[in-house]
PDB file of C-alpha atoms in Angstrom:
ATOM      1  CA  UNK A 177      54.372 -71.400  58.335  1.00 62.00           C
ATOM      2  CA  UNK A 178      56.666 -68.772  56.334  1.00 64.00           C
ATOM      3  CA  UNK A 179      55.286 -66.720  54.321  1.00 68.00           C
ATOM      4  CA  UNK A 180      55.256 -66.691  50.404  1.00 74.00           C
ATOM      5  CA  UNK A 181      57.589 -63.464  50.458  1.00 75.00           C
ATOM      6  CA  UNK A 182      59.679 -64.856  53.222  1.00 77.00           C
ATOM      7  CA  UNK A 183      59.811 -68.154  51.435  1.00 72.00           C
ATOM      8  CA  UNK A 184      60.859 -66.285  47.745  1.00 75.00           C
ATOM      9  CA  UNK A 185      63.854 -64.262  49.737  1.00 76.00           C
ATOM     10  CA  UNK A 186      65.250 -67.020  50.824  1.00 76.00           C
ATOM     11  CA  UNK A 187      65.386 -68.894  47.736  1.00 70.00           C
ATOM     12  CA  UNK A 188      67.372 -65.569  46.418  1.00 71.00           C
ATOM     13  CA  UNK A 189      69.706 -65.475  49.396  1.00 79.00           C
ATOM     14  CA  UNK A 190      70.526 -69.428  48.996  1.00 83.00           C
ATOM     15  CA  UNK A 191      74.056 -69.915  49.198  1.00 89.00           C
ATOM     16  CA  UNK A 192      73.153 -73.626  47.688  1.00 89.00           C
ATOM     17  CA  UNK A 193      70.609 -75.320  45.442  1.00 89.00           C
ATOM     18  CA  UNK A 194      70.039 -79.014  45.424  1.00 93.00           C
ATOM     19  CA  UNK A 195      67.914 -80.801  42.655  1.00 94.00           C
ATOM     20  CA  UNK A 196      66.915 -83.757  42.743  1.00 92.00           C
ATOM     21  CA  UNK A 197      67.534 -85.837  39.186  1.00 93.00           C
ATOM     22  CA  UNK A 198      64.575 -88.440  37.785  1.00 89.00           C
ATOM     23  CA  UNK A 199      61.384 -86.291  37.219  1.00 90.00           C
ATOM     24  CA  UNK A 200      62.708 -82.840  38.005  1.00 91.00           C
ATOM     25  CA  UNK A 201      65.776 -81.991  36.066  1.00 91.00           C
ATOM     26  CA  UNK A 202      65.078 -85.069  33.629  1.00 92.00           C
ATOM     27  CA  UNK A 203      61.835 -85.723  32.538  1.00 91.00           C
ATOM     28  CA  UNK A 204      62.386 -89.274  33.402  1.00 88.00           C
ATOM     29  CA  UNK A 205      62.794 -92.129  36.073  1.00 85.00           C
ATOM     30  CA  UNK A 206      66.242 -93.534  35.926  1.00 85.00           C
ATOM     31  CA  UNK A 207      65.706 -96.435  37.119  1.00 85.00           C
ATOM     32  CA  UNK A 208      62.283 -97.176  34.993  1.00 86.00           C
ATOM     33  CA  UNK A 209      64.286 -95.850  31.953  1.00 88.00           C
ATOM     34  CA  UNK A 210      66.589 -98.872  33.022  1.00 89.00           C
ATOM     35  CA  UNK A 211      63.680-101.339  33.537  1.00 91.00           C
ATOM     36  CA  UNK A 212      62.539-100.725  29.954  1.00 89.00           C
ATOM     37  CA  UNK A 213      65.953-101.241  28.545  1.00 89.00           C
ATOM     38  CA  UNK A 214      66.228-104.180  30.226  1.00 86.00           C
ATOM     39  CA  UNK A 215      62.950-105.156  29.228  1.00 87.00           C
ATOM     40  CA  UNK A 216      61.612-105.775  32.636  1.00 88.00           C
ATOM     41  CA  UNK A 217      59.730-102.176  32.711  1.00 87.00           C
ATOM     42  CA  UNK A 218      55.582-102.998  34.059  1.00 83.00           C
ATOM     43  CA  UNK A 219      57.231-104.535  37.624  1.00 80.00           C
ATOM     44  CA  UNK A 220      59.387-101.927  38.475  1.00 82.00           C
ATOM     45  CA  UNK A 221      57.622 -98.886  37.667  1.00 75.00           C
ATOM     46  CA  UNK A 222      55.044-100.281  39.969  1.00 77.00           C
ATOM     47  CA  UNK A 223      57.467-100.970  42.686  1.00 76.00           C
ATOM     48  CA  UNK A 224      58.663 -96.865  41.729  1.00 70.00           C
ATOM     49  CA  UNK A 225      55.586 -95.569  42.285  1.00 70.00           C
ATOM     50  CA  UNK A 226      55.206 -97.582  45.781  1.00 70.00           C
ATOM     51  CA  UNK A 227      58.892 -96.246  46.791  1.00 66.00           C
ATOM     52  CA  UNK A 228      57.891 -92.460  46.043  1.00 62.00           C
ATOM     53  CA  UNK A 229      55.072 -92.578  47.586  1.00 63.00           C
ATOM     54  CA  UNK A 230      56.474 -93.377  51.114  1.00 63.00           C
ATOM     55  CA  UNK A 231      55.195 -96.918  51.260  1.00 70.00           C
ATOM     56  CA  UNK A 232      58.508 -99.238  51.071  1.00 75.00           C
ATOM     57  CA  UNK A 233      62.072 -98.290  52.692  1.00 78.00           C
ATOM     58  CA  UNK A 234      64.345 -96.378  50.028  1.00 79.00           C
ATOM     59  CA  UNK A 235      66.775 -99.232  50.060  1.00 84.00           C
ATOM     60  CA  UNK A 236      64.634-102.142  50.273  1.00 86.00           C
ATOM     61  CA  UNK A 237      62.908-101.130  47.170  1.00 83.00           C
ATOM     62  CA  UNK A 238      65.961-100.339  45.305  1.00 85.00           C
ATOM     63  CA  UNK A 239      67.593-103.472  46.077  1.00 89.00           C
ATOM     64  CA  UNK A 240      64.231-105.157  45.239  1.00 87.00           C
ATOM     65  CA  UNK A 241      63.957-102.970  41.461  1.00 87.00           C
ATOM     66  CA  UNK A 242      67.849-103.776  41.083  1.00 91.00           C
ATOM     67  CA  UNK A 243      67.496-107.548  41.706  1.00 91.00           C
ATOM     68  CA  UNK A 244      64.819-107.777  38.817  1.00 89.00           C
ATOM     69  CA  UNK A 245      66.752-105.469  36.321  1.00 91.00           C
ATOM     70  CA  UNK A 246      69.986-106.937  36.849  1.00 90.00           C
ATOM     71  CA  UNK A 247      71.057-104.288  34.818  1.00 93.00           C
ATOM     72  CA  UNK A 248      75.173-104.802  33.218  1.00 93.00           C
ATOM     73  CA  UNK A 249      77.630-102.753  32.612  1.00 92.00           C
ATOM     74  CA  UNK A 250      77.091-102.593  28.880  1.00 92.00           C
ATOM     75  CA  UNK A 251      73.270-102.153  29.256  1.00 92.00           C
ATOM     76  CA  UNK A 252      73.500 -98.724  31.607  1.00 92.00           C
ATOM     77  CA  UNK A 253      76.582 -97.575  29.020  1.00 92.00           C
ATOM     78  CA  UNK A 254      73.967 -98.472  26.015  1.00 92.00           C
ATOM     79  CA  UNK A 255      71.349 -96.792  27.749  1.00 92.00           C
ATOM     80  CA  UNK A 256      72.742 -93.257  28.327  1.00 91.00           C
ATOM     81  CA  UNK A 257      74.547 -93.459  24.377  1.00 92.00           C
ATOM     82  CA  UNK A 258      70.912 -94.615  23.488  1.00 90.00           C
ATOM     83  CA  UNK A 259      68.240 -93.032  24.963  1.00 88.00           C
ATOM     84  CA  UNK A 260      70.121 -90.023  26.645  1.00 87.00           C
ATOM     85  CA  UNK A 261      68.421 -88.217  29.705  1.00 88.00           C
ATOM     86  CA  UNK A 262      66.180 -85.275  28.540  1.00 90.00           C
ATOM     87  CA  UNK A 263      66.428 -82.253  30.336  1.00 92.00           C
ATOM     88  CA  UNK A 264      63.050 -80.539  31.975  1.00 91.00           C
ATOM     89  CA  UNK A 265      62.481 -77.372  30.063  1.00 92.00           C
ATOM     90  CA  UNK A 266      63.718 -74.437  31.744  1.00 89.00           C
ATOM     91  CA  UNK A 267      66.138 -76.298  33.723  1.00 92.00           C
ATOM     92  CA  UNK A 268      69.403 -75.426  31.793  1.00 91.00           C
ATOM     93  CA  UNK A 269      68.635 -71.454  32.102  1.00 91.00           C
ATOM     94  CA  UNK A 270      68.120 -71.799  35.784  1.00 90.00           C
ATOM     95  CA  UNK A 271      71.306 -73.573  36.902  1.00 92.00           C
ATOM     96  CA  UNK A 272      73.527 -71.564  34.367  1.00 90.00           C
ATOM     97  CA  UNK A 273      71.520 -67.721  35.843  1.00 89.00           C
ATOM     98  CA  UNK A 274      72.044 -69.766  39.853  1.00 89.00           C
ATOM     99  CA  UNK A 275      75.881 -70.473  39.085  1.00 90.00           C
ATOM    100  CA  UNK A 276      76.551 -66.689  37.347  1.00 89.00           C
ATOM    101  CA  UNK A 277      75.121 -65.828  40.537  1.00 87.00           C
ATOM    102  CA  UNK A 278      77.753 -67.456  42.529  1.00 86.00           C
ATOM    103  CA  UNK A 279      75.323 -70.317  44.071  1.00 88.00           C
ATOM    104  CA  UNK A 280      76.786 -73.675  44.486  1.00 90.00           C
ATOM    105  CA  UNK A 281      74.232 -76.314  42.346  1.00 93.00           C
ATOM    106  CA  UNK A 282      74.396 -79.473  43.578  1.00 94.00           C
ATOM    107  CA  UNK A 283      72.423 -82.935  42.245  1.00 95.00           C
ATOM    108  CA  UNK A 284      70.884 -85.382  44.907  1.00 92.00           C
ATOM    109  CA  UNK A 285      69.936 -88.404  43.621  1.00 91.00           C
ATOM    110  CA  UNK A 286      68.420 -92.030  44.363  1.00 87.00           C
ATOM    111  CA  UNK A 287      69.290 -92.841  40.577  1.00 87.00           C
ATOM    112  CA  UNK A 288      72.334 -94.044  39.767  1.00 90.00           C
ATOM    113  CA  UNK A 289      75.667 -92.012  39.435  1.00 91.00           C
ATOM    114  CA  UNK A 290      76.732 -92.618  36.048  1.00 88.00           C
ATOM    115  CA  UNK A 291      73.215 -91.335  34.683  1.00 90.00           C
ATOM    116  CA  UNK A 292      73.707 -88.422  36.932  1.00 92.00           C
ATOM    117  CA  UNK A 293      76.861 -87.912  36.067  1.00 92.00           C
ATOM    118  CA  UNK A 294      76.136 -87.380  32.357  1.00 92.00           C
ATOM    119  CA  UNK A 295      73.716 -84.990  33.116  1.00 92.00           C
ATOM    120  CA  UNK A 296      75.592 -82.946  35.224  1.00 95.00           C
ATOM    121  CA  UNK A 297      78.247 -82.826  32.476  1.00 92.00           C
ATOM    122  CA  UNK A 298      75.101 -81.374  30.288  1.00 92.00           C
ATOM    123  CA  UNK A 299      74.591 -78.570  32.772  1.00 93.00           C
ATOM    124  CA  UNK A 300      78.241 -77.748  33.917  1.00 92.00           C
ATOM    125  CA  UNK A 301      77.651 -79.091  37.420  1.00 93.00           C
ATOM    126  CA  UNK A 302      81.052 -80.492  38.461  1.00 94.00           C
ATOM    127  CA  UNK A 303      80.663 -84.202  39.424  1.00 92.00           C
ATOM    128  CA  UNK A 304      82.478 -83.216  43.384  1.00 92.00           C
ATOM    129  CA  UNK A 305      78.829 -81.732  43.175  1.00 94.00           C
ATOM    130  CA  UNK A 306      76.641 -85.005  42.761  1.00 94.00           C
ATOM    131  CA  UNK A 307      75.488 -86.912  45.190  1.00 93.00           C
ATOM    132  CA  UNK A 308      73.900 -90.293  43.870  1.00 93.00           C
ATOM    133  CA  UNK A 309      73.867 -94.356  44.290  1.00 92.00           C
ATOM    134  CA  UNK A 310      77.026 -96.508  42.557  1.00 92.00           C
ATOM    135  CA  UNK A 311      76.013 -99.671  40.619  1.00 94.00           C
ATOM    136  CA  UNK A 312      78.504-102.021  41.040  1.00 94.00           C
ATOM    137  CA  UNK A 313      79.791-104.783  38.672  1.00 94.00           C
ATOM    138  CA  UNK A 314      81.601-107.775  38.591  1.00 95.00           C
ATOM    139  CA  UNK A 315      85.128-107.739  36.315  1.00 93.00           C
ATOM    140  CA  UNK A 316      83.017-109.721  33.332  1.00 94.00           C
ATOM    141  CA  UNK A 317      80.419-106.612  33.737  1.00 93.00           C
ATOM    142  CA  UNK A 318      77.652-108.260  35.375  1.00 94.00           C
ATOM    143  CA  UNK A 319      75.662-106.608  38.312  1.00 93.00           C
ATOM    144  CA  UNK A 320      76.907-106.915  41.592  1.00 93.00           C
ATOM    145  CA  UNK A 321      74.850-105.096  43.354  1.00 91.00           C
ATOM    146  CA  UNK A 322      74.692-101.362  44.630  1.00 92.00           C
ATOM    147  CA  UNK A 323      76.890 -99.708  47.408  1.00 91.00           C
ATOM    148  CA  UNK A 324      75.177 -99.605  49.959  1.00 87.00           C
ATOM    149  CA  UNK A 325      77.218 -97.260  52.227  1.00 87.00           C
ATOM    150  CA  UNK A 326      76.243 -94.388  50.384  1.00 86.00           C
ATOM    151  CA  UNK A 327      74.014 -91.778  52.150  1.00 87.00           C
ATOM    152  CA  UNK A 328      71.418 -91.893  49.244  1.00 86.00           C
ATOM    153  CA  UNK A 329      70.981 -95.817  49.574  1.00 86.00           C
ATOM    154  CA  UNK A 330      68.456 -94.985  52.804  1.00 82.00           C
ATOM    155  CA  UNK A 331      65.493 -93.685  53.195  1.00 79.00           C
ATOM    156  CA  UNK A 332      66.712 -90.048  54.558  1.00 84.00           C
ATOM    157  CA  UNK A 333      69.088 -90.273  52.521  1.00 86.00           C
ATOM    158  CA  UNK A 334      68.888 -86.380  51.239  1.00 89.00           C
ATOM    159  CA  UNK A 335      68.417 -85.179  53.943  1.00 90.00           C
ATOM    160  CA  UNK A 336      72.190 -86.973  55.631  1.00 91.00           C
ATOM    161  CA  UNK A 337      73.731 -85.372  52.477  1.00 92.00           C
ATOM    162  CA  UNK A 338      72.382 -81.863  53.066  1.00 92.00           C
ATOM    163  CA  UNK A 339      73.576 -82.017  56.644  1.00 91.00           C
ATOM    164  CA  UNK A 340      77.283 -82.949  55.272  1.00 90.00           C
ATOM    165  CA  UNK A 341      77.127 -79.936  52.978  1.00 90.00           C
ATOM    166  CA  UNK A 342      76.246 -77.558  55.649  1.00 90.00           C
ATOM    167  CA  UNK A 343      79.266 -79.186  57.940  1.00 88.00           C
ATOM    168  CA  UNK A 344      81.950 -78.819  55.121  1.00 88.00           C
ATOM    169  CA  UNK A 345      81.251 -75.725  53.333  1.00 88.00           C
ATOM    170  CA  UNK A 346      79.380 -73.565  56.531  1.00 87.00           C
ATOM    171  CA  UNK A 347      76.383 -72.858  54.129  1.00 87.00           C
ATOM    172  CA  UNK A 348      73.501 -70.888  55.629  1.00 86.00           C
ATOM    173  CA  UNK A 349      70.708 -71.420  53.554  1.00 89.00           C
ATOM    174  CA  UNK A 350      70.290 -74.465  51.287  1.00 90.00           C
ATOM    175  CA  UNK A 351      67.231 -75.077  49.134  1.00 88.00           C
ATOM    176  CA  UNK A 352      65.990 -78.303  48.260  1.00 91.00           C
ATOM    177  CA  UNK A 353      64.146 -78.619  44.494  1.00 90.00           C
ATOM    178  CA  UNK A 354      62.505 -82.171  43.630  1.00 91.00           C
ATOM    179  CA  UNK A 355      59.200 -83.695  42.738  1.00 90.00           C
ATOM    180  CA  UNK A 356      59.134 -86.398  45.720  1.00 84.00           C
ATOM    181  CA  UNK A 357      58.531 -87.597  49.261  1.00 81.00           C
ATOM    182  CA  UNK A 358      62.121 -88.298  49.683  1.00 82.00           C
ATOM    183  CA  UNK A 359      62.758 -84.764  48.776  1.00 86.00           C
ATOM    184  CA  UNK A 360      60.212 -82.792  50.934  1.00 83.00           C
ATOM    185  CA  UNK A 361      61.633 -85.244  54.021  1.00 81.00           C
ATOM    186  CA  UNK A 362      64.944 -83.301  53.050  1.00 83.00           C
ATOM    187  CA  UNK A 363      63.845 -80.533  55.006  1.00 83.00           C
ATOM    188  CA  UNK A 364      64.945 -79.829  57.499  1.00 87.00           C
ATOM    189  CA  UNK A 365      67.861 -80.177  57.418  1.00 90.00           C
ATOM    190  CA  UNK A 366      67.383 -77.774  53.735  1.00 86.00           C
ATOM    191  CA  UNK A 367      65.850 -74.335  55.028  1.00 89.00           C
ATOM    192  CA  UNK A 368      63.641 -74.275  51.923  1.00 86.00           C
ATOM    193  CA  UNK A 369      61.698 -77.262  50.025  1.00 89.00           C
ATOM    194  CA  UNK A 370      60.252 -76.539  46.762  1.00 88.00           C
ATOM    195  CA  UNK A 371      58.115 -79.087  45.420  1.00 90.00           C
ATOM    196  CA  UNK A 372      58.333 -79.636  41.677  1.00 89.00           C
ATOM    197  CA  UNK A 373      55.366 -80.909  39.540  1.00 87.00           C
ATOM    198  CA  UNK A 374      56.182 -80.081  35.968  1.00 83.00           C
ATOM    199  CA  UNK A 375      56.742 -83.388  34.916  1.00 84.00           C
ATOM    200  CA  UNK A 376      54.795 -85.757  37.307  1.00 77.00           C
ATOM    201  CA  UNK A 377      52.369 -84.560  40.220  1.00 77.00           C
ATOM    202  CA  UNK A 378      52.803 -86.279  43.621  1.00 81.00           C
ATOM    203  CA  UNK A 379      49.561 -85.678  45.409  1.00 78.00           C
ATOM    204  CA  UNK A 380      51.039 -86.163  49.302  1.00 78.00           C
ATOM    205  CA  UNK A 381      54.205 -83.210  47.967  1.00 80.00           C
ATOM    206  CA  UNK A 382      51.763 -81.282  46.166  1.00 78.00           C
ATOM    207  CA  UNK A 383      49.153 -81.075  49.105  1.00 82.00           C
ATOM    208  CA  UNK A 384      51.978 -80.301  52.400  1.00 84.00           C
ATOM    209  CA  UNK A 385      54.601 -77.715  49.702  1.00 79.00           C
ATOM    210  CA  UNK A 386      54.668 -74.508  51.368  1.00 82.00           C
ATOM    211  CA  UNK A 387      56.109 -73.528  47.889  1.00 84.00           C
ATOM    212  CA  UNK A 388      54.879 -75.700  44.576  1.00 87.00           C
ATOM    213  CA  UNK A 389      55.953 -75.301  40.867  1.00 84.00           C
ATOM    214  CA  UNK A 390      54.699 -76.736  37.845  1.00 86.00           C
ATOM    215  CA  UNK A 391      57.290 -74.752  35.432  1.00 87.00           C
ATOM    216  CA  UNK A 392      61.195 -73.622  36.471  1.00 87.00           C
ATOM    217  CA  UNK A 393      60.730 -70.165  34.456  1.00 84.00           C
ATOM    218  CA  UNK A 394      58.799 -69.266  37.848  1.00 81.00           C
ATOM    219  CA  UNK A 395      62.309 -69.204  39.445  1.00 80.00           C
ATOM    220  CA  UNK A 396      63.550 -67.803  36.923  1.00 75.00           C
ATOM    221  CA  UNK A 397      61.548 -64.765  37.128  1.00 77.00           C
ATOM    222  CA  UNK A 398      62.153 -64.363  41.296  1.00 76.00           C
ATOM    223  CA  UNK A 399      66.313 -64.363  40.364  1.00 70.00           C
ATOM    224  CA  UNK A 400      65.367 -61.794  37.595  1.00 76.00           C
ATOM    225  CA  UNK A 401      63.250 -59.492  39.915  1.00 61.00           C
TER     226      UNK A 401
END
């Protein structure tokens, strides 16, 4: 076990911070959000709450969620121009006060990269800096599926990308922010994990967190000290 103190320095010395997306810097589910605009919302927001909570493979239950929303083109375009992504409160202030502090801010994501993207573009995060799935579609628009090959398709996903961010740019200490299983399994290879419950409280992250938040004006206040 680190300590509190020990656990609070590091998170000031971090040379990077990775968020995850749906339910920590959005108040939403991506993917849910998609469900509902595709009108096939109850099913898969069941199937969600299975995947977070450790019980299905990452990829089998996204290819399972995907298969019933059959989402197009036009609907995921519609759906950010529509019903935009909102931001977590607090979450703005804390990657602008990271980034003036010369920490790279990077997004990790089992959502989908075009959501992601758009709200990176809300919180100046570079899009070399997200890391999320690709929806793919046929040349008429329809869904064609999901590419698989990328590291967040699989369960351990997060944790493959933070490994590949330590190999390229030789960081020491990487923290890991996020409300979910996938995102406490992130570490190691992340030196820190900081389990987020602001928006939704996962009992199994909440319970094993050496370090859990409910509000991102705590981390505020530690870069402020």
């Amino acid at each position: 076990m680190v300590s509190h103190s020990e656990l609070r320095k590091l998170f000031c010395s971090a040379d990077a911070v990775c968020f995850d997306v749906d339910s920590t810097v959005i108040r939403e589910e991506g993917i849910d959000e998609l469900a509902k605009f595709c009108g096939v919302e109850d099913a898969v927001s069941e199937m969600t709450r299975r995947a977070m909570g450790g019980a299905v493979p990452f990829k089998a239950a996204l290819t399972e969620r995907l298969a019933l929303i059959q989402p197009s083109r036009e609907q995921v375009q519609r759906l950010i121009a529509e019903h935009p992504p909102h931001l977590t409160p607090g979450i703005r202030e804390l990657v602008s006060r990271l980034q003036e502090r010369n920490v790279q801010v990077f997004l990790i994501s089992g959502g989908f990269r075009s959501i992601v993207e758009h709200v990176a573009s809300k919180l100046n995060i570079p899009s070399t800096n997200v890391f999320a799935n690709r929806l793919k579609f046929y040349f008429n628009g329809e869904y064609a599926g999901f590419d698989e090959l990328q590291p967040t398709a699989e369960s351990g996903g997060k944790g493959k990308v933070i490994k590949l961010l330590k190999e390229k740019f030789q960081f020491k200490k990487i923290v890991m922010i996020g409300d979910g299983a996938t995102d406490m399994e992130a570490c190691p290879p992340a030196d820190v994990f900081i389990g987020f419950g602001g928006n939704v409280i996962r009992q199994q992250v909440k319970d094993n967190a050496e370090w859990y938040i409910t509000d991102f004006v705590e981390l505020l206040g530690e870069l402020e000290e």
